[in-house]
Tab-separated table of C-alpha atoms in Angstrom:
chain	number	residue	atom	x	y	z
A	1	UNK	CA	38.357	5.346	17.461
A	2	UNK	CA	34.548	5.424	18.779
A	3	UNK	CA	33.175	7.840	15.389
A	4	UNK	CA	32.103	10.975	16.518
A	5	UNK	CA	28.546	12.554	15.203
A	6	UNK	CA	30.016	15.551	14.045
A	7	UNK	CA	27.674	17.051	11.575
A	8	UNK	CA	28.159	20.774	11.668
A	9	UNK	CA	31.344	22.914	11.433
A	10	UNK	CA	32.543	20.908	8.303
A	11	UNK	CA	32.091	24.641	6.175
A	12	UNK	CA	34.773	26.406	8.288
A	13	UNK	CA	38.273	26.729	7.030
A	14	UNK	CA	40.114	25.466	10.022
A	15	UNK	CA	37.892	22.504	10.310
A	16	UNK	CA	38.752	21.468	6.479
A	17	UNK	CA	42.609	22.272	6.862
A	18	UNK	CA	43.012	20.561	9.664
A	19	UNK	CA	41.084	17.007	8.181
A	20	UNK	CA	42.926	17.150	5.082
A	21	UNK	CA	45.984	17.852	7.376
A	22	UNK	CA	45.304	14.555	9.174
A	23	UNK	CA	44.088	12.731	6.201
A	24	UNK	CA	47.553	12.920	4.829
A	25	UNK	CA	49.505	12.577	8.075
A	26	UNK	CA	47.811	9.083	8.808
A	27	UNK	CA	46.286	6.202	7.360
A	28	UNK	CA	42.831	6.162	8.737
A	29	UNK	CA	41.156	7.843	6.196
A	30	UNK	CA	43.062	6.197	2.859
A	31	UNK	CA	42.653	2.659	4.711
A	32	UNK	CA	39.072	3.144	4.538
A	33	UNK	CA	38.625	4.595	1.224
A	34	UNK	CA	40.700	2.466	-0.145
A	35	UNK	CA	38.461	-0.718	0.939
A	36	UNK	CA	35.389	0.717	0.121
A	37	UNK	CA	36.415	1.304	-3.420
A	38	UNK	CA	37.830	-2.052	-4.213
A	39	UNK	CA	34.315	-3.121	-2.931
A	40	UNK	CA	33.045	-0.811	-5.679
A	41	UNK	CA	33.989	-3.369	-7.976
A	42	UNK	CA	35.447	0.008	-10.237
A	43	UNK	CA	37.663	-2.183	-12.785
A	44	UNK	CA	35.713	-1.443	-15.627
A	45	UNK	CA	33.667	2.075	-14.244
A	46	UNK	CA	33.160	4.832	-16.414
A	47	UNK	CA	31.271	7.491	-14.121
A	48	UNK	CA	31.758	6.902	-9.801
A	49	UNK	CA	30.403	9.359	-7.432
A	50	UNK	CA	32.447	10.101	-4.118
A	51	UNK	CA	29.236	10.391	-1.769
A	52	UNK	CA	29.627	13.270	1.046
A	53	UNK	CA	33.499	13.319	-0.621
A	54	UNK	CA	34.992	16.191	1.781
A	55	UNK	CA	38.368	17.223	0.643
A	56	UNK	CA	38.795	14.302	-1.687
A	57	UNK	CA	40.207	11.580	0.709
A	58	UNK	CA	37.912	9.074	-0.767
A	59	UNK	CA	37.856	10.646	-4.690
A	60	UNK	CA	42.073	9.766	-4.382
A	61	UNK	CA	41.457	5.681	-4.070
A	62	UNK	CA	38.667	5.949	-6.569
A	63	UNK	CA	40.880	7.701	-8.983
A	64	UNK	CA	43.456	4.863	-8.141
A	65	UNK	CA	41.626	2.375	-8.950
A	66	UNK	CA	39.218	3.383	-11.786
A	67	UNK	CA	40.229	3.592	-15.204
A	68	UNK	CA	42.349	6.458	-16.835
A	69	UNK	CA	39.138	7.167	-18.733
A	70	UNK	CA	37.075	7.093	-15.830
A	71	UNK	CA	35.037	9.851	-14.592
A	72	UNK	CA	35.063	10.887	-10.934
A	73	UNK	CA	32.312	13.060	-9.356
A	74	UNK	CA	32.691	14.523	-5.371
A	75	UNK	CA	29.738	15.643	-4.085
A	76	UNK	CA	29.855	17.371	-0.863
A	77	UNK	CA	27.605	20.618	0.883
A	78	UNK	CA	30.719	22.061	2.746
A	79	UNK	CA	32.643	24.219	-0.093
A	80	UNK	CA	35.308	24.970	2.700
A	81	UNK	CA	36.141	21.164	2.486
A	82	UNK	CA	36.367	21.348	-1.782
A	83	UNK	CA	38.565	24.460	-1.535
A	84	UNK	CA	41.398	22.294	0.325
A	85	UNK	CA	40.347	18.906	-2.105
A	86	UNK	CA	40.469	21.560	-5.012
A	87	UNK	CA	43.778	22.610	-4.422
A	88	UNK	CA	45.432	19.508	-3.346
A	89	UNK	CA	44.152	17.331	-6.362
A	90	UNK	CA	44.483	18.439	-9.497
A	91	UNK	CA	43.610	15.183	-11.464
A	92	UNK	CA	41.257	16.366	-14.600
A	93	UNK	CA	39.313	12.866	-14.052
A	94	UNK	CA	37.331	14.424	-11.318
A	95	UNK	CA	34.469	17.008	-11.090
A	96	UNK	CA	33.424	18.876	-7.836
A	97	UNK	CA	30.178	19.416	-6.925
A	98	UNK	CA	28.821	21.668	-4.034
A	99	UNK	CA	25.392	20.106	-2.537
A	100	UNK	CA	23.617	17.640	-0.034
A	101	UNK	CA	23.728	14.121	-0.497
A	102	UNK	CA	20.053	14.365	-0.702
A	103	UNK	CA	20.158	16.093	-3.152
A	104	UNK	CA	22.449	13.874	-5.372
A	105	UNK	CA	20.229	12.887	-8.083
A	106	UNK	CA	19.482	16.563	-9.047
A	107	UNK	CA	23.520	16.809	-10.523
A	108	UNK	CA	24.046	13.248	-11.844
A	109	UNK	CA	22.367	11.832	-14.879
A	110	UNK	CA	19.317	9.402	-14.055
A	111	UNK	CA	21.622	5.680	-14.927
A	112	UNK	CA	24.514	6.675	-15.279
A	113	UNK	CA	26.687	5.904	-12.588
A	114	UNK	CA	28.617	2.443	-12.045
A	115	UNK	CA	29.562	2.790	-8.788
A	116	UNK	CA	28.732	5.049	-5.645
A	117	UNK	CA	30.881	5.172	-2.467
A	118	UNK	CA	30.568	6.979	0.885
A	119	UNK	CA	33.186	6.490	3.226
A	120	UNK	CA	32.686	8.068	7.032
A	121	UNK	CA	29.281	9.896	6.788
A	122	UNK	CA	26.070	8.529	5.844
A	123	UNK	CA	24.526	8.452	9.237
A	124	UNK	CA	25.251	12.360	8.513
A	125	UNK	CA	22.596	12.691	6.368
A	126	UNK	CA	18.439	11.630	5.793
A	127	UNK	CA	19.106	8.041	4.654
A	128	UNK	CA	16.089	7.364	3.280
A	129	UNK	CA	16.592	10.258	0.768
A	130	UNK	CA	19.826	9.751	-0.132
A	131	UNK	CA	19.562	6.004	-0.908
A	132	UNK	CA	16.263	6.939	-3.061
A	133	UNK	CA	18.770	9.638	-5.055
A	134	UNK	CA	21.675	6.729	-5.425
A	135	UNK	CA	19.578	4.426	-7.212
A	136	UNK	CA	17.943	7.050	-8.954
A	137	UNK	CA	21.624	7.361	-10.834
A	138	UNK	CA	23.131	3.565	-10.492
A	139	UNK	CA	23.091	1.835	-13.563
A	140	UNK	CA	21.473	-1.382	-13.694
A	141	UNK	CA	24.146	-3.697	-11.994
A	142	UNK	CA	25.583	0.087	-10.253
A	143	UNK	CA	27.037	-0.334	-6.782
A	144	UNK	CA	26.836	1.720	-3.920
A	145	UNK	CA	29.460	0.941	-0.865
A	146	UNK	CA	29.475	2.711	2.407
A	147	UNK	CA	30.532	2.640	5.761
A	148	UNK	CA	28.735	3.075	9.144
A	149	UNK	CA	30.397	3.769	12.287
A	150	UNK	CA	29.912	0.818	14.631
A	151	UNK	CA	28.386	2.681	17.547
A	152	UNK	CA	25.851	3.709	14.679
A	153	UNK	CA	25.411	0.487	13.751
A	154	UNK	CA	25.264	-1.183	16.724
A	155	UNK	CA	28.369	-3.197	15.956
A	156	UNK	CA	31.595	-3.992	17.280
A	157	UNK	CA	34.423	-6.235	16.174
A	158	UNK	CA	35.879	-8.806	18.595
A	159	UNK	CA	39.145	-7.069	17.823
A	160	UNK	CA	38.097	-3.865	19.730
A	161	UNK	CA	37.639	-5.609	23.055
A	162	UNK	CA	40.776	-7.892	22.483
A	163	UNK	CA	43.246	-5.295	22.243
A	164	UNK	CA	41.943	-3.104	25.109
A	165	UNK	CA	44.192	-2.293	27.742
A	166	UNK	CA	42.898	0.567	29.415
A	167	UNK	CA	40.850	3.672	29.189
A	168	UNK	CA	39.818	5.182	26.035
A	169	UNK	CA	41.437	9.024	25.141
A	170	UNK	CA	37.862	10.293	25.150
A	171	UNK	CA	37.336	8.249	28.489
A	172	UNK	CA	40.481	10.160	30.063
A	173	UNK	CA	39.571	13.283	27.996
A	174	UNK	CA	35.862	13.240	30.142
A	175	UNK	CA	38.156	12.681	33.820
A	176	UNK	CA	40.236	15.483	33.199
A	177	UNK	CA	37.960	17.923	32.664
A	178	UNK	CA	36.004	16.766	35.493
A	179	UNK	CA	38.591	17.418	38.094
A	180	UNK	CA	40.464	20.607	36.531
A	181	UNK	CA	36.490	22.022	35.326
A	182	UNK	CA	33.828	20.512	36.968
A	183	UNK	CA	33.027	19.140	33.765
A	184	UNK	CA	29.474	16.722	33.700
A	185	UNK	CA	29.566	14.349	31.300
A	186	UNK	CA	25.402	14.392	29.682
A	187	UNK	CA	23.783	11.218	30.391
A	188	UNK	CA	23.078	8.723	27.807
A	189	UNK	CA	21.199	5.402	28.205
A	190	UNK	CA	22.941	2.471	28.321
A	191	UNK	CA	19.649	0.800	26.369
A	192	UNK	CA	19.919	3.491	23.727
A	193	UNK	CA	19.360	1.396	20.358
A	194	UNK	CA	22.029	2.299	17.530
A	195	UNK	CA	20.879	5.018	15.305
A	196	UNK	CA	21.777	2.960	12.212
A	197	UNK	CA	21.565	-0.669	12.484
A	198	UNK	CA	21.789	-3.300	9.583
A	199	UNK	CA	17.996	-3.875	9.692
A	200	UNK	CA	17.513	-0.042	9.443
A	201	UNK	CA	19.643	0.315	6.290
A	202	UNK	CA	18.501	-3.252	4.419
A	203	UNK	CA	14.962	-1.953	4.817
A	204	UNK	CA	15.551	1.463	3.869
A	205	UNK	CA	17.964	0.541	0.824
A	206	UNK	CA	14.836	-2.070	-0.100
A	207	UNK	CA	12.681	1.072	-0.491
A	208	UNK	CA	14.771	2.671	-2.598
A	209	UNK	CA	14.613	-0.434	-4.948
A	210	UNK	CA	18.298	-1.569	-3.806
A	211	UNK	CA	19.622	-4.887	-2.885
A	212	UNK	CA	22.448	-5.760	0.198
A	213	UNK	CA	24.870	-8.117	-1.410
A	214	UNK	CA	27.504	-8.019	0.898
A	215	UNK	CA	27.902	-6.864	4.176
A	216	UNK	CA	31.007	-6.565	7.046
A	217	UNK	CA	32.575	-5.921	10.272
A	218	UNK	CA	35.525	-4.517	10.239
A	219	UNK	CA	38.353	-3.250	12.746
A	220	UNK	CA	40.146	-0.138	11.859
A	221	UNK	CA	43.870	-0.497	13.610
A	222	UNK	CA	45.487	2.591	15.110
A	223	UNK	CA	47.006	4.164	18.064
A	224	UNK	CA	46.465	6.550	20.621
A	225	UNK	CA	48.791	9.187	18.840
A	226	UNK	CA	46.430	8.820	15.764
A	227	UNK	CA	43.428	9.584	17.960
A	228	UNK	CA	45.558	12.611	19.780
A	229	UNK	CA	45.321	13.921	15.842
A	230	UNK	CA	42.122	13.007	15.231
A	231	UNK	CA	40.594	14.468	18.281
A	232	UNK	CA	42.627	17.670	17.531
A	233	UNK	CA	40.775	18.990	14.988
A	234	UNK	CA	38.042	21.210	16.148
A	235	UNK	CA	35.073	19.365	14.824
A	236	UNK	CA	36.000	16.426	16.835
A	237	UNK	CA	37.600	18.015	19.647
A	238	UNK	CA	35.964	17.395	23.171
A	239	UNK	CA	34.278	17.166	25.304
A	240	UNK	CA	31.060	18.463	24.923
A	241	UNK	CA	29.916	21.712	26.339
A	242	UNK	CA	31.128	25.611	26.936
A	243	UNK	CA	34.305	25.293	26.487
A	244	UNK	CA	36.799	26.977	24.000
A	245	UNK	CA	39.174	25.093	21.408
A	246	UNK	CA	42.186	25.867	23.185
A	247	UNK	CA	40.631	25.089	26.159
A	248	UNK	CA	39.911	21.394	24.941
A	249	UNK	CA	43.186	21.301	23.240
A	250	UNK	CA	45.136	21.791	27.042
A	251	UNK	CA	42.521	19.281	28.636
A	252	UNK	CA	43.365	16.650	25.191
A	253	UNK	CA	46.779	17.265	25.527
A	254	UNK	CA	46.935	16.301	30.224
A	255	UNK	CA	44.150	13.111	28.890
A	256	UNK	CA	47.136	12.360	26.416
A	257	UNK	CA	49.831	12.184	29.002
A	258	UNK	CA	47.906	9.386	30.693
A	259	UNK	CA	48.325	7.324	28.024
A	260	UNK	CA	50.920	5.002	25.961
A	261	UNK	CA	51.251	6.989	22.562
A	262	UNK	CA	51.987	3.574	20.485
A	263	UNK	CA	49.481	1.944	22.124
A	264	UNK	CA	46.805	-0.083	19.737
A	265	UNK	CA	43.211	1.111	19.501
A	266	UNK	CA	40.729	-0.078	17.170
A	267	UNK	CA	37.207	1.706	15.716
A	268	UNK	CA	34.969	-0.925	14.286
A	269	UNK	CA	32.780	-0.135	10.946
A	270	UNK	CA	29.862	-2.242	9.394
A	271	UNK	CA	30.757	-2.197	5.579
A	272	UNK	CA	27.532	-2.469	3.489
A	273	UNK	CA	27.606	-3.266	-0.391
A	274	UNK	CA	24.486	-2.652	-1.904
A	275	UNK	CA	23.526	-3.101	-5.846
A	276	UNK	CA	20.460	-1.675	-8.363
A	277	UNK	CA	19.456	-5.193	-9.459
A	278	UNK	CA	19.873	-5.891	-13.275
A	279	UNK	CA	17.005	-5.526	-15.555
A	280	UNK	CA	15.125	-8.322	-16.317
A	281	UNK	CA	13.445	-9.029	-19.899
């Protein structure tokens, strides 16, 4: 699944029921969280903050693998998103908080954090700022683990060309509505550099005084019936341009019968690991 750069729309009710719908329905979203926070290193972590934490996909694996005494903290600006995470987990470990990533450091005690993960967002947001907010709370030794789309980061995983048999869903999804609507697709530049590359993020996280000690390519397994749900839900749905939801659904749903539903796709992620160094004497 090629991530899409969906930054608005997360604040609207159908857009969070429908994501928390999916999140449950398939594994995507728990696969990921779940390797980010073992990353997190959370064995012994008494305060972890689920970065840009929607409706608590991410906060769930934290809470599974942090201490009972842990604290959790999921900071997101969309309260339509934290209405659905509020009512579908209850655990008492974990806080919500309503705001930016940016502005992160303004609701979390200066130190105090062991651990900070952001699964599926950060090129969302003004990287700069929220790295300079992360180690603003990380404790000396504090982690903070996120993922970046590989278009983003300019990356892809030999697995994603291996198991290609045919045209993407979003590549059929642009054909059909080009011959039943005249549909365009906007140019783009096939020299366009990614908007989030490794270099990008070392020497932004260096800024903020953090250090990359780990970093990956990963392949995210799934299958075309997945990325029929995925693209369902109206933040993601396409294609671009005037067209209506149900409109996109019918053109999703002709793109779909072009395709093998079992058949494998694969989205490819760079995983970054980055740490506040440890004090020195």
């Amino acid at each position: 699944m090629a991530p899409q750069d969906a930054i608005l729309g997360w604040d609207e009710d159908a857009n969070a029921e429908a994501y928390d719908a999916f999140t449950r329905a398939h594994p995507m979203y728990d696969a990921t969280s779940y390797d980010l926070a073992r990353r997190a290193d959370l064995a012994d972590a008494g305060l972890v903050v689920d970065l840009c934490g929607g409706a608590g996909a991410t906060a769930r694996a934290i809470l599974d693998l942090s201490p009972a005494r842990a604290r959790v903290v999921s900071v997101d600006n969309a309260a339509a998103m934290q209405r659905v995470g509020r009512r579908t987990l209850t655990d008492v470990r974990l806080t919500w908080i309503t705001a930016p990533a940016e502005q992160l450091a303004d609701h979390v005690p200066a130190g105090n954090a062991d651990a900070v993960v952001c699964n599926s967002a950060i090129w969302k947001t003004d990287t700069a700022a929220v790295f300079t907010s992360v180690a603003h709370i990380l404790r000396p030794g504090g982690r903070f683990v996120f993922n970046i789309g590989g278009g983003f980061a300019g990356v892809r995983h030999p697995d994603e060309q291996s198991v290609r048999t045919g045209p993407s869903l979003n590549a059929l999804i642009r054909q059909v509505a080009a011959r039943d609507h005249g549909y365009t697709s906007p140019p783009t530049a096939a020299d366009t550099p990614p908007k989030l590359p490794l270099e990008t993020v070392t020497e932004q996280l260096a800024a903020a005084g953090l250090a990359v000690v780990d970093t990956d390519v990963t392949a995210q397994h799934s299958t075309m019936a997945e990325k029929r749900a995925w693209l369902s839900i109206p933040v993601f749905a396409r294609p671009e341009g005037d067209f209506t939801h149900a409109q996109r659904m019918r053109i999703l749903d002709a793109a779909y019968t072009l395709t093998t539903p079992d058949a494998q796709t694969v989205t490819s992620w760079l995983v970054v690991v980055a740490q506040r160094p440890e004090t020195t004497a």
